[in-house]
Short mmCIF file of N, CA and C in Angstrom, two decimals:
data_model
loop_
_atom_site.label_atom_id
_atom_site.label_comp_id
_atom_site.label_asym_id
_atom_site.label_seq_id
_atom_site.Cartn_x
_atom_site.Cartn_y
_atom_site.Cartn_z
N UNK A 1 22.18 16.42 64.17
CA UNK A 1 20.80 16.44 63.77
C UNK A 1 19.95 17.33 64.69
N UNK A 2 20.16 17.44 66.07
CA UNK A 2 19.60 18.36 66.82
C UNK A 2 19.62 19.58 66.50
N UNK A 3 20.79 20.13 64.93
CA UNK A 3 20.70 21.81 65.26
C UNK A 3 20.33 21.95 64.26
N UNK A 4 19.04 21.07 63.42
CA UNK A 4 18.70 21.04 62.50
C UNK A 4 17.12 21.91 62.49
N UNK A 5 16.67 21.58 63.49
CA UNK A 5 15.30 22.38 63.78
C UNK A 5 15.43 23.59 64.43
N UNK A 6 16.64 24.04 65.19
CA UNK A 6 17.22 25.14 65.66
C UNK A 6 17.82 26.17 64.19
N UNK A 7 18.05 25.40 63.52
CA UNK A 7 18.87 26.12 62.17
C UNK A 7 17.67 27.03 61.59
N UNK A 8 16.57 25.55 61.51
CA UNK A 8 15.09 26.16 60.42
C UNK A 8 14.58 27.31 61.17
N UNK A 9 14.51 27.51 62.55
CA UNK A 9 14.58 28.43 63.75
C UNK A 9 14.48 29.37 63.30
N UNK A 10 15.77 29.65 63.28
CA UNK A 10 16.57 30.87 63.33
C UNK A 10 16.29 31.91 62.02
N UNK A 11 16.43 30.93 60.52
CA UNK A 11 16.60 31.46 59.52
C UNK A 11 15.28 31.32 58.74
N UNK A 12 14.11 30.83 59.34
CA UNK A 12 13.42 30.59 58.42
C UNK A 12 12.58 32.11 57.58
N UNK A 13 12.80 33.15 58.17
CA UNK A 13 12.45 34.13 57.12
C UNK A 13 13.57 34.10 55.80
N UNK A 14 14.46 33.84 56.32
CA UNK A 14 15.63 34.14 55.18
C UNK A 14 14.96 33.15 53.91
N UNK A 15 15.41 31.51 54.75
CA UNK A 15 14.95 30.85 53.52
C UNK A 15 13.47 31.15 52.72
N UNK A 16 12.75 31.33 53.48
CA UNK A 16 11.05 31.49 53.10
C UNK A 16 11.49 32.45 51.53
N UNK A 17 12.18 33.44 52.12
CA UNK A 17 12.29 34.84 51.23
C UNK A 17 13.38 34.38 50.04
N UNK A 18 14.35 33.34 49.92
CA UNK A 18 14.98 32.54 49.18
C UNK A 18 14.15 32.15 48.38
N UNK A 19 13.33 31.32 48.63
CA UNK A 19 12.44 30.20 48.29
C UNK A 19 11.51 31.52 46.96
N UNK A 20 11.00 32.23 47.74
CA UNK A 20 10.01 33.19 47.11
C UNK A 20 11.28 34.02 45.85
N UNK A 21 12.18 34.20 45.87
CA UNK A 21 13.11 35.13 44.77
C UNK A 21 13.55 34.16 43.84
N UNK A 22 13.56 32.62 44.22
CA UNK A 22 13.77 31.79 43.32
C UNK A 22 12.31 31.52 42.38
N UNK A 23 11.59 31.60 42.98
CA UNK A 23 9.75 31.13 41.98
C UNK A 23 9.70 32.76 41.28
N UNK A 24 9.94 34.16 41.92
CA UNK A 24 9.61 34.83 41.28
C UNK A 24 10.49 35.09 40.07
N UNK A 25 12.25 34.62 40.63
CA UNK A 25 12.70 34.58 38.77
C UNK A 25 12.18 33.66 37.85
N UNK A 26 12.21 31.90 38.51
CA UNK A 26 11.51 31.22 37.46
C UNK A 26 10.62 31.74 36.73
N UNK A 27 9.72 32.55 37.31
CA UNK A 27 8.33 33.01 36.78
C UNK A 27 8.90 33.89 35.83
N UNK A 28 9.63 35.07 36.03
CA UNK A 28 10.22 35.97 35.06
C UNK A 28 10.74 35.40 33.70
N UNK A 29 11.77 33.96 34.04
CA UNK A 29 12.33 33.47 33.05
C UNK A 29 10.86 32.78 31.62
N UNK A 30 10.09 32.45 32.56
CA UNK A 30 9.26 31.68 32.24
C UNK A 30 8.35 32.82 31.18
N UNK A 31 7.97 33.61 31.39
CA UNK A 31 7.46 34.60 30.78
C UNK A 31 8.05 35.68 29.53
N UNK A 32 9.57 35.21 30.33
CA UNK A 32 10.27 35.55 29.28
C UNK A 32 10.31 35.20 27.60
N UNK A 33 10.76 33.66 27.79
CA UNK A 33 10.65 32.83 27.30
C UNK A 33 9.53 32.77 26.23
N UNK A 34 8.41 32.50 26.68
CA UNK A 34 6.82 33.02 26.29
C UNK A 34 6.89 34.05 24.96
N UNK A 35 7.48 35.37 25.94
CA UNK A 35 7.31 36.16 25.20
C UNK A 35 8.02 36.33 23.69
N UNK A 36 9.28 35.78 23.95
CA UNK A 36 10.01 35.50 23.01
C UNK A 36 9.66 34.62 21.94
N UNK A 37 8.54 33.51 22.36
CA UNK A 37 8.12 32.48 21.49
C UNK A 37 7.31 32.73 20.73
N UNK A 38 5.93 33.71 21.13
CA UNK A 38 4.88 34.44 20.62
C UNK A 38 5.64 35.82 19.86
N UNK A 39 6.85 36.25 20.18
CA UNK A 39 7.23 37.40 18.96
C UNK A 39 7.84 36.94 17.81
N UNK A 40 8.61 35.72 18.33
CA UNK A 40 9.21 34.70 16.95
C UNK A 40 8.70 33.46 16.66
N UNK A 41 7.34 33.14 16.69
CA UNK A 41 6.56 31.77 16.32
C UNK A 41 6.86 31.71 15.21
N UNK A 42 6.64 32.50 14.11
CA UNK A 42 7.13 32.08 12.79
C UNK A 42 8.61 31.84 12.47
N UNK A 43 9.47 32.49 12.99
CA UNK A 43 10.92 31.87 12.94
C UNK A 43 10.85 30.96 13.03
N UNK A 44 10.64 30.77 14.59
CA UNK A 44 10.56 29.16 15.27
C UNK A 44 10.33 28.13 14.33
N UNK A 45 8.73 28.48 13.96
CA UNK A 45 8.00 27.29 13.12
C UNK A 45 9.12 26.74 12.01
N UNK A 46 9.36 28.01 11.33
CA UNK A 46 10.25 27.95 9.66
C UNK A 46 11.31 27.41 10.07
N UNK A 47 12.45 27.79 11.07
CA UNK A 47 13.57 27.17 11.25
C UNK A 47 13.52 25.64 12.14
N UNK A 48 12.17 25.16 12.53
CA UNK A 48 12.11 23.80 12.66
C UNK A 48 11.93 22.87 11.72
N UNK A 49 10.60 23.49 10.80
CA UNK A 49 10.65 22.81 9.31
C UNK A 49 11.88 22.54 8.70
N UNK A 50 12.94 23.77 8.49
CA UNK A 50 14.23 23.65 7.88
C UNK A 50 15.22 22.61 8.68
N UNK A 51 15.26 22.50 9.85
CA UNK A 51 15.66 21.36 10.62
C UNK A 51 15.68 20.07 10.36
N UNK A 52 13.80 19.64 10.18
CA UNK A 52 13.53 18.54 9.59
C UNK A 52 14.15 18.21 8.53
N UNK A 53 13.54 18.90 7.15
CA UNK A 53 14.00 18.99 6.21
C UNK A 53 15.45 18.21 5.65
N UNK A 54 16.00 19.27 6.47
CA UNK A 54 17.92 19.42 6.62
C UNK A 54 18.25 17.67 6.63
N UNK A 55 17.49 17.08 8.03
CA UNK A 55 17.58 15.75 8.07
C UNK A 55 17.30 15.12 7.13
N UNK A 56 16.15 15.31 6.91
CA UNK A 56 16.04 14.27 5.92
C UNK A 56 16.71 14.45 4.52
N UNK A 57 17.13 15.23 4.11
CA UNK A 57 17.91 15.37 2.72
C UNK A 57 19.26 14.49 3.07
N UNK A 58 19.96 14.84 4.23
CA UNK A 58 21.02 14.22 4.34
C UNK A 58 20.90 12.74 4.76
N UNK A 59 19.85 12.29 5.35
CA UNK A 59 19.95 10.70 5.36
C UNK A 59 19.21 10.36 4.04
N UNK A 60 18.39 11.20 3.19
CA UNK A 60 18.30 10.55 1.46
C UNK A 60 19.57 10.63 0.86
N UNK A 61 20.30 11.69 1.14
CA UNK A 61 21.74 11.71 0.30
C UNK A 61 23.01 10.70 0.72
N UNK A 62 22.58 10.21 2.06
CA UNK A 62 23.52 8.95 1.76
C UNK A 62 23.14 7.74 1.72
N UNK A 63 21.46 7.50 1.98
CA UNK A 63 21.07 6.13 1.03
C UNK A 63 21.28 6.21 0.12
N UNK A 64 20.68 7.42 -0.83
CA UNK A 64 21.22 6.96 -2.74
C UNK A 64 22.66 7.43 -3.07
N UNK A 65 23.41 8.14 -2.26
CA UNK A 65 24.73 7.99 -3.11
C UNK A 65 25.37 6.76 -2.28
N UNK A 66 25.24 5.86 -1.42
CA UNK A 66 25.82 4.80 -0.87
C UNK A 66 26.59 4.07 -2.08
N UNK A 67 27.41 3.78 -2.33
CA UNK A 67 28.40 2.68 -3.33
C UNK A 67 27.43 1.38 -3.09
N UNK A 68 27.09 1.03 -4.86
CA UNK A 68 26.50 -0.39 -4.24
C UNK A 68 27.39 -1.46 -4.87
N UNK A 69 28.62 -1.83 -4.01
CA UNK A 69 29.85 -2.36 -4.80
C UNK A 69 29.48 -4.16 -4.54
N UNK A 70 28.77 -4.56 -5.46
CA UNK A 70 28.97 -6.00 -5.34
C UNK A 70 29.84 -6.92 -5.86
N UNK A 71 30.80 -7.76 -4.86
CA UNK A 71 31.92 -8.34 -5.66
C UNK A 71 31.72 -9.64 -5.73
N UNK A 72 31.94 -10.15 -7.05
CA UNK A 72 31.77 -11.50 -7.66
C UNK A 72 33.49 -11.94 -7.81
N UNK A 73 33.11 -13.08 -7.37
CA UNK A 73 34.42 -14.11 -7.53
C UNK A 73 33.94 -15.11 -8.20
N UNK A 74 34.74 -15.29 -9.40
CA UNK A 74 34.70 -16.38 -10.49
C UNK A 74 35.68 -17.04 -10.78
N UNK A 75 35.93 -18.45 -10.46
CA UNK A 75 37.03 -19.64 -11.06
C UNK A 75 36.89 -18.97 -12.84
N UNK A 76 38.45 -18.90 -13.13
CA UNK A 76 38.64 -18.52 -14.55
C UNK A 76 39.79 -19.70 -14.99
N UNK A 77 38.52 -20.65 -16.13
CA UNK A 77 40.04 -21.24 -16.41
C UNK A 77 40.97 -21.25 -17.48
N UNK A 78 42.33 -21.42 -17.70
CA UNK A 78 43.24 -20.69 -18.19
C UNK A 78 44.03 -21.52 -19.23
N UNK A 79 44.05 -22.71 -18.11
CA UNK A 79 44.83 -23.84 -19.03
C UNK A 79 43.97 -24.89 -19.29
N UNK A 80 44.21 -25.41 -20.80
CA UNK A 80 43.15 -26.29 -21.22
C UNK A 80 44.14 -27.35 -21.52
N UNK A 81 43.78 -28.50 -21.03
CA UNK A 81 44.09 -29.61 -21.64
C UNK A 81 44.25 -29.92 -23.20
N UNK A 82 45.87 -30.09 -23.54
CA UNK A 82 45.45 -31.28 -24.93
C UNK A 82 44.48 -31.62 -25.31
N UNK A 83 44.19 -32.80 -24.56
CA UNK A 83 43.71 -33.94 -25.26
C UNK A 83 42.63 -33.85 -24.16
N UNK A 84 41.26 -34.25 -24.77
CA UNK A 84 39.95 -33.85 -23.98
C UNK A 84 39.70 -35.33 -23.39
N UNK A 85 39.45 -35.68 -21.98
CA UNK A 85 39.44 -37.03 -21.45
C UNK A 85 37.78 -37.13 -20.89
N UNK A 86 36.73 -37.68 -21.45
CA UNK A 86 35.62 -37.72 -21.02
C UNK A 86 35.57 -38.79 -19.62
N UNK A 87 35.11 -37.63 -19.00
CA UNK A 87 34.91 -38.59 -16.96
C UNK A 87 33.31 -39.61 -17.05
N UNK A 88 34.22 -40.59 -17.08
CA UNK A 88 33.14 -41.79 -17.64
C UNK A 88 32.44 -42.03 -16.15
N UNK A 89 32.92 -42.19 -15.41
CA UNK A 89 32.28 -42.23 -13.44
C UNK A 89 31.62 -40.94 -13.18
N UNK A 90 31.62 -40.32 -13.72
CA UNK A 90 30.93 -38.71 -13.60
C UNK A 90 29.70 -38.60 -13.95
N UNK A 91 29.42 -39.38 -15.63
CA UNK A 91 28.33 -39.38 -16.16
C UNK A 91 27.59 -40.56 -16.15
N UNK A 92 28.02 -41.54 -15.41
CA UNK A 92 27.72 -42.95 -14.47
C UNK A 92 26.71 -42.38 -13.12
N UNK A 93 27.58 -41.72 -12.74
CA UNK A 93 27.18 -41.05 -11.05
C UNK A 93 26.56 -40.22 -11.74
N UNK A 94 25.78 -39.39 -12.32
CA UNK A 94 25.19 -38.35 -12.35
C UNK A 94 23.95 -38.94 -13.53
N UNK A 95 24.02 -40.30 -13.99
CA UNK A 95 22.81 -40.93 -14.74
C UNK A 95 22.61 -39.83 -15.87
N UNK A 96 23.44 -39.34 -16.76
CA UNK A 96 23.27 -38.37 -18.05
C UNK A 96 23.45 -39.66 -19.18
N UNK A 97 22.32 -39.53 -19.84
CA UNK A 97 22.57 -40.22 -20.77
C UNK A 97 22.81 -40.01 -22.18
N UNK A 98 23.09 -40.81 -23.44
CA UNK A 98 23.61 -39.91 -24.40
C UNK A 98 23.41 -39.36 -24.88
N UNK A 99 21.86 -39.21 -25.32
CA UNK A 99 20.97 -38.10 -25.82
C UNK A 99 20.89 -36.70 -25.11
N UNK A 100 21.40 -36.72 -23.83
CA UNK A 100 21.39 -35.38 -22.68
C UNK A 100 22.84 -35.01 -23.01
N UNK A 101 23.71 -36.32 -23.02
CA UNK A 101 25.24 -35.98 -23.57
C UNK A 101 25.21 -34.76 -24.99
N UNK A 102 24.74 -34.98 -25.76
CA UNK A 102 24.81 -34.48 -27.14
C UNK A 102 24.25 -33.03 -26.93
N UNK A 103 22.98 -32.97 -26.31
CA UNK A 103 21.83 -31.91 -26.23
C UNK A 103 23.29 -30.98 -25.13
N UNK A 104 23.95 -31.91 -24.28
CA UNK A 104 24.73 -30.80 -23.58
C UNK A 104 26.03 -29.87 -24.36
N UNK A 105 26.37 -31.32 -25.57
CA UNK A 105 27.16 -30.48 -26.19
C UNK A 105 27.02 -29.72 -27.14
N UNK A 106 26.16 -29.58 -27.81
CA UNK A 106 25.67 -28.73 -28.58
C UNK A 106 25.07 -27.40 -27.89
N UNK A 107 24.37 -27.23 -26.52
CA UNK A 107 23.89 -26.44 -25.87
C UNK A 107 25.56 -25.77 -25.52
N UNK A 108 26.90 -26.25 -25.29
CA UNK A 108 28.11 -25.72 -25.26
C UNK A 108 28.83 -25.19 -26.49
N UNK A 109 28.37 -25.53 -27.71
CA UNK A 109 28.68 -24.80 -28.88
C UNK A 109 27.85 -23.47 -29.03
N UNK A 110 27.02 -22.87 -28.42
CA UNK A 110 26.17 -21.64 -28.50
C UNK A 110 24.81 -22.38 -29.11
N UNK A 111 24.01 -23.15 -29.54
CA UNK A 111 22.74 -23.45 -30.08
C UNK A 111 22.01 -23.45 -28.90
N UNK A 112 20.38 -22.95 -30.10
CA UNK A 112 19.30 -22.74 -29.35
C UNK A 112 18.59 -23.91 -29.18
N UNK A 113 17.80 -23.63 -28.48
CA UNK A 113 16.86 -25.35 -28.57
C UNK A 113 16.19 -25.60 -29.49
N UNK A 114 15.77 -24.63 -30.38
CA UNK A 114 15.23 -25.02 -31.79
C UNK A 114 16.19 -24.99 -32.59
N UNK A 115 17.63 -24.89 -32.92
CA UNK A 115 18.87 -25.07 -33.36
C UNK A 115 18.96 -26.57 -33.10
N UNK A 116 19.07 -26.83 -31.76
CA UNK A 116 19.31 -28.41 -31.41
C UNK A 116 18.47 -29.03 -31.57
N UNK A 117 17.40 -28.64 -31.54
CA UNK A 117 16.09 -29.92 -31.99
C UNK A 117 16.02 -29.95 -33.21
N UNK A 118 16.25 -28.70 -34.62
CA UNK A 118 16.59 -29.22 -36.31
C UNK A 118 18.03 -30.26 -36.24
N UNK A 119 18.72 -29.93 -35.36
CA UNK A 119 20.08 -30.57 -35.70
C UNK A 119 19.76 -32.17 -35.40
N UNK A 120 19.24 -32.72 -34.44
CA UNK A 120 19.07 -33.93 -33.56
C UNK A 120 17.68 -34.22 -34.40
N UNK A 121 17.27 -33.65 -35.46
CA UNK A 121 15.46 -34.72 -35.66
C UNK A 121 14.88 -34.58 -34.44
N UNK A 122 14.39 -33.94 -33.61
CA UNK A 122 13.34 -34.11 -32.52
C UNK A 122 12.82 -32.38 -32.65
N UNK A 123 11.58 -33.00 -31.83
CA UNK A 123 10.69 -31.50 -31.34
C UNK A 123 11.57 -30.89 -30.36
N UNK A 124 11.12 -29.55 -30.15
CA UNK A 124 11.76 -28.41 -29.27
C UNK A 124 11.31 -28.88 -27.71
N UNK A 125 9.61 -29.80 -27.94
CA UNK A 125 9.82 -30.07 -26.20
C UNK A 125 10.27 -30.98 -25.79
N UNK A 126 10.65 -32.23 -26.99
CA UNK A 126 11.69 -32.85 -26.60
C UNK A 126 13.24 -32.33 -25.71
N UNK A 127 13.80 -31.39 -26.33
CA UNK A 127 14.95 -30.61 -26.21
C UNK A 127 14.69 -30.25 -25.00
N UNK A 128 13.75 -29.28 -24.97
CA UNK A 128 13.39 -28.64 -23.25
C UNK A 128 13.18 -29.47 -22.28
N UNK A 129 12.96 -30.76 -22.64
CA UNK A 129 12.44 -31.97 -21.01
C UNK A 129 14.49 -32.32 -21.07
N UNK A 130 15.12 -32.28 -22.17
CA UNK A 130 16.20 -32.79 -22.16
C UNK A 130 16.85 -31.93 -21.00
N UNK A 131 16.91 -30.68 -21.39
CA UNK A 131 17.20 -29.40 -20.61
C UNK A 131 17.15 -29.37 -18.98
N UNK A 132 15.66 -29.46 -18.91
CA UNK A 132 15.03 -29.82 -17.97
C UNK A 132 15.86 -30.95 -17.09
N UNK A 133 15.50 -32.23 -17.56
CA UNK A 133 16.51 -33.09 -16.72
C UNK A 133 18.00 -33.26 -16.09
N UNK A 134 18.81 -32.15 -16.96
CA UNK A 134 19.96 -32.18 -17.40
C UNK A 134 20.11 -30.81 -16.25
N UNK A 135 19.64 -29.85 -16.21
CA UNK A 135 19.53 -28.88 -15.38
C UNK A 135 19.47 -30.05 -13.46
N UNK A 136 18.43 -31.02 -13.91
CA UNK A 136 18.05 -31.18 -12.21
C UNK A 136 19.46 -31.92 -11.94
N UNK A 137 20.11 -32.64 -12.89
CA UNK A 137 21.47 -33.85 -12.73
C UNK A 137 22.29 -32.75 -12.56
N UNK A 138 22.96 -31.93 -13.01
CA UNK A 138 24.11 -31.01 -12.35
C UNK A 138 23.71 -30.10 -11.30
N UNK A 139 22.06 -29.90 -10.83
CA UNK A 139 21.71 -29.14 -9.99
C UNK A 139 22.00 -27.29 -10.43
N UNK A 140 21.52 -27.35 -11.37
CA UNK A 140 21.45 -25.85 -11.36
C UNK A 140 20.52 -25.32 -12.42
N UNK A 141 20.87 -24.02 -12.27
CA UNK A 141 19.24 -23.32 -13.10
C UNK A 141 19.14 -22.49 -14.19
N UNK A 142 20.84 -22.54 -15.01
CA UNK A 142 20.81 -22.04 -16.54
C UNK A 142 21.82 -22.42 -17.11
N UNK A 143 21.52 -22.02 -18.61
CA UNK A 143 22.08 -23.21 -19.46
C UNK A 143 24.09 -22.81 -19.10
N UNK A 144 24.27 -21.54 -18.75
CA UNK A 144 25.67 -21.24 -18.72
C UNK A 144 26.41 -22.31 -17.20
N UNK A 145 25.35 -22.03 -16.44
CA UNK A 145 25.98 -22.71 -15.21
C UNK A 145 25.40 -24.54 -15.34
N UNK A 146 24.91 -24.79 -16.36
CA UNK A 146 25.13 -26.53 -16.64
C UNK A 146 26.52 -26.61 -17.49
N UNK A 147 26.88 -25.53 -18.68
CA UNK A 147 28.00 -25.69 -19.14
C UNK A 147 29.34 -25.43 -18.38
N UNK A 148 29.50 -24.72 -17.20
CA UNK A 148 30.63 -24.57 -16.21
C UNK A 148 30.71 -25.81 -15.79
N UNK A 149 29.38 -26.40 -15.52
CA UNK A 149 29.36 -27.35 -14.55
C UNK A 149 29.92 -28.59 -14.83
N UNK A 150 29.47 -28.90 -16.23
CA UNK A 150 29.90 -29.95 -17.16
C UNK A 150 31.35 -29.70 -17.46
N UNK A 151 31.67 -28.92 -17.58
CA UNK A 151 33.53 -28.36 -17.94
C UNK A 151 34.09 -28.64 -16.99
N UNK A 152 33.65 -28.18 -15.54
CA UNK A 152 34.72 -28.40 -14.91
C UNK A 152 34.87 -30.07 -14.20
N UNK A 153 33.81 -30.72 -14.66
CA UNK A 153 33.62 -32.40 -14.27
C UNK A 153 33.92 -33.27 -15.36
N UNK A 154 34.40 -32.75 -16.44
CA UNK A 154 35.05 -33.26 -17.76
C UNK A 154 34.05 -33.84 -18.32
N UNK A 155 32.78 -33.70 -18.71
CA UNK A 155 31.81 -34.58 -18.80
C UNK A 155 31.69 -33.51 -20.77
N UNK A 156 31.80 -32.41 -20.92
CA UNK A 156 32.23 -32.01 -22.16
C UNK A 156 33.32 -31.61 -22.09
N UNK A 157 33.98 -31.20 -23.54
CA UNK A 157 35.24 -30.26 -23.69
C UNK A 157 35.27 -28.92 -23.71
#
């Protein structure tokens, strides 16, 4: 550490004159630079726009061509029973009664609710509170998924 102030000593024109050839290239580069920016500002500008641009086309082109592959898995059933066995503890436990029974099976033959309400003698909002109730007892929210629902709990055929 002592030949540290002896070093600065000795050489300090050198470094001084270092010091000064390094700021006067920066400065050169620096001006350089400049000059180059002010003769090609419009390049510049245009080939930054096109930059942007560039980006953004390619992150729109793979949000909308992204695959929007949604896969559904569905119980398919295959084999049907003979002989149709109505689950009497099913429709015990689930409080369907026989008027909701009928309205369900007929709603499983394809009829509309004004189909089932000429067929049964009643009004259509009869039919729909039937619906209605019959929807909240299997817990679900259309007429296809009360008829899965009922099929696969033997409660119709």
């Amino acid at each position: 550490m002592a030949n540290t102030p002896n070093f600065l000593a000795k050489n300090k024109s050198i470094i001084l004159y270092g010091i000064f050839l390094a700021m006067l290239l920066f400065l050169l580069k620096w001006l350089e630079l400049r000059f180059i920016i002010i003769n090609h500002a419009f390049e510049i500008y245009a080939g930054s726009i096109a930059v942007i641009f560039m980006a953004l086309g390619i992150w729109l082109a793979l949000k909308l061509t992204k695959p929007k592959t949604i896969l559904i898995e569905k119980e398919v059933f295959t084999e049907k029973p003979e002989t149709f066995i109505l689950n009497e503890k099913e429709l015990i436990r689930l409080n369907i009664s026989k008027r909701e029974l009928e309205v369900l099976q007929l709603m499983a033959e394809g009829l509309s609710n004004q189909e089932i309400a000429l067929k049964l003698f009643v009004s259509l909002n009869t039919i729909k509170t039937h619906n209605a109730r019959l929807f909240e007892k299997l817990a679900v929210k259309r007429r296809t998924q009360a008829i899965e629902t009922a099929k696969k709990r033997n409660i119709i055929p």
